[in-house]
Amino acid sequence: MALIVQKFGGTSVGTTEKIKAVAKRVLENHTKGHQMVIVLSAMSGETDRLVGYANDMQKVPSAREMDMLLATGEQITVSLFAMAIKDAGFDAVSLLGDQVRVLTDSMHTKARIKKIDTESIKSHLAKGRVVTIAGFQGVTENGDITTLGRGGSDTTAVALAAALNADACEIFTDVEGVYTTDPNICKTARKINQISYDEMLELASLGAKVLDIRSVGLAKRYNVPLHVRSTFTQNEGTWVIEEEKIMESMLVSGVTYNKNEARITIKNVPDQPGVAAKIFLPISDAGIIVDMIIQNTKAGDMTDMTFTVIRNDFERAMNILNKIASDIGAEDVTGDEEIAKISIVGVGMRNHSGIASTMFHILAKEGINISMISTSEIKVSCIIKEKYTELAVRALHDAFSLDKGNLPSKEKDPVG
Ligand code: ADP
Ligand code: ASP
Ligand code: MG
């Protein structure tokens, strides 16, 4: 008998019929004697719909009330799912985050899990029940409802698997696993059989929304192997595991894109100590996260500073910078919201040179200009115009032979 945590995403529980199908699939395991803990997302589109309501009520909705509202999405699916299990003649119980006691900090709308009480879950399991838990939500010490940030049900599932010391943690979604790029924009995207935590962390942080980045971080920390697979087929999906256990590592594992950033340039600031601090302190004080930063070296004693922020924070960041521009002696502050970040990721890059230059060459061949570049040990990212996103993704996917499974060999170098 195993204890299995399974999480089903929004598209998997998007209608009552789909919830019934998920219940049937869960019962196949339950009737084999396994203990089943099922984490559900809200029905697809539901969380967006609720956010829309909130925006109709308040220009900047109260974060506490937003969490009260958003937590209802998952309450609907878990209760319906428990009904479906009971209708099939088995016992089930649905629990909200505060009933389990998924204890979080009080950062409303992006709370972090601090601790999970497992007693109630275990006692329900011991009574032979399927336990279904609302994803994406928790509760503070004071009893306030919190949510974990968009896509947070993945994190609930991994945190539960770690807390319960589960035998397996399976993430069911609308695609067959983690692909070499988003299969919805590139027809030749290929399912990856095994991927390391570190590569998955990079892919998730760079835009592959198939797994929430915090879920991957938790899985790595607590060594929880993740199986990402399709709700709609029985096929084996992708295993996210330790790098050492991976049979074959690719030069480049995946291509990602992120259209959720905006670029800001502060022109002609004095090139002297303290300027960067003056620019970025008020930005971080406002809770705005900065991603890429470039400081140009120019002739004379002036410089330009360019950086990217999450698009939702763009207006706030521009307002802050416009206010301090004259203080720091800047000539102008300009911004561009129509950008995208294209990245290639792969542990194979650690031991091979020329990957970044190949990427630049491929983008150049497509006539795509690069406005910013950043690299780490296992990734290269470029900022380009948003309208070229799909073209860039397909060109890179093709050039690195990701459809075939590129090998870490010189012969396959697409530039030759
Ligand atoms: P769920 O509702 O099940 O949580 P998500 O919509 O959050 O599902 O994530 C699944 C989606 O992630 C897919 O439909 C796909 O469009 C997108 N995606 C982006 N990049 C990738 C990738 N590299 N591999 C698989 N899916 C990806
Ligand atoms: N329902 C939440 C969202 O849409 C959480 C999740 O689906 O993971 O972001
Ligand atoms: Mg998701």
PDB file of N, CA and C in Angstrom, residues 7 18 51 200 214 218 256-257 259 292 405:
ATOM      1  N   LYS A   7      -2.129  15.813  -8.006  1.00  0.00           N
ATOM      2  CA  LYS A   7      -2.714  17.149  -8.186  1.00  0.00           C
ATOM      3  C   LYS A   7      -3.284  17.264  -9.596  1.00  0.00           C
ATOM      4  N   LYS A  18     -15.610  16.378 -16.263  1.00  0.00           N
ATOM      5  CA  LYS A  18     -14.173  16.130 -16.087  1.00  0.00           C
ATOM      6  C   LYS A  18     -13.874  15.765 -14.636  1.00  0.00           C
ATOM      7  N   VAL A  51     -10.685  37.228 -10.224  1.00  0.00           N
ATOM      8  CA  VAL A  51      -9.805  38.411 -10.236  1.00  0.00           C
ATOM      9  C   VAL A  51     -10.536  39.564 -10.949  1.00  0.00           C
ATOM     10  N   MET A 200      14.624  22.143 -14.342  1.00  0.00           N
ATOM     11  CA  MET A 200      13.194  22.456 -14.227  1.00  0.00           C
ATOM     12  C   MET A 200      12.990  23.796 -13.526  1.00  0.00           C
ATOM     13  N   ARG A 214       7.912  27.432  -7.307  1.00  0.00           N
ATOM     14  CA  ARG A 214       8.105  27.100  -5.886  1.00  0.00           C
ATOM     15  C   ARG A 214       7.894  25.617  -5.622  1.00  0.00           C
ATOM     16  N   LEU A 218      10.665  23.261  -3.731  1.00  0.00           N
ATOM     17  CA  LEU A 218      10.322  22.400  -2.592  1.00  0.00           C
ATOM     18  C   LEU A 218      10.663  20.946  -2.883  1.00  0.00           C
ATOM     19  N   THR A 256      12.275  28.450 -23.562  1.00  0.00           N
ATOM     20  CA  THR A 256      11.097  29.036 -22.905  1.00  0.00           C
ATOM     21  C   THR A 256      10.922  30.473 -23.346  1.00  0.00           C
ATOM     22  N   TYR A 257       9.731  30.996 -23.091  1.00  0.00           N
ATOM     23  CA  TYR A 257       9.476  32.413 -23.370  1.00  0.00           C
ATOM     24  C   TYR A 257       8.668  32.988 -22.222  1.00  0.00           C
ATOM     25  N   LYS A 259       6.342  36.487 -21.626  1.00  0.00           N
ATOM     26  CA  LYS A 259       5.839  37.770 -22.152  1.00  0.00           C
ATOM     27  C   LYS A 259       5.380  38.665 -21.017  1.00  0.00           C
ATOM     28  N   MET A 292      16.494  41.313 -15.131  1.00  0.00           N
ATOM     29  CA  MET A 292      17.809  41.586 -15.736  1.00  0.00           C
ATOM     30  C   MET A 292      18.214  43.039 -15.511  1.00  0.00           C
ATOM     31  N   GLY A 405      16.009  15.341 -30.005  1.00  0.00           N
ATOM     32  CA  GLY A 405      16.804  14.983 -28.838  1.00  0.00           C
ATOM     33  C   GLY A 405      18.254  15.249 -29.153  1.00  0.00           C
TER      34      GLY A 405
END
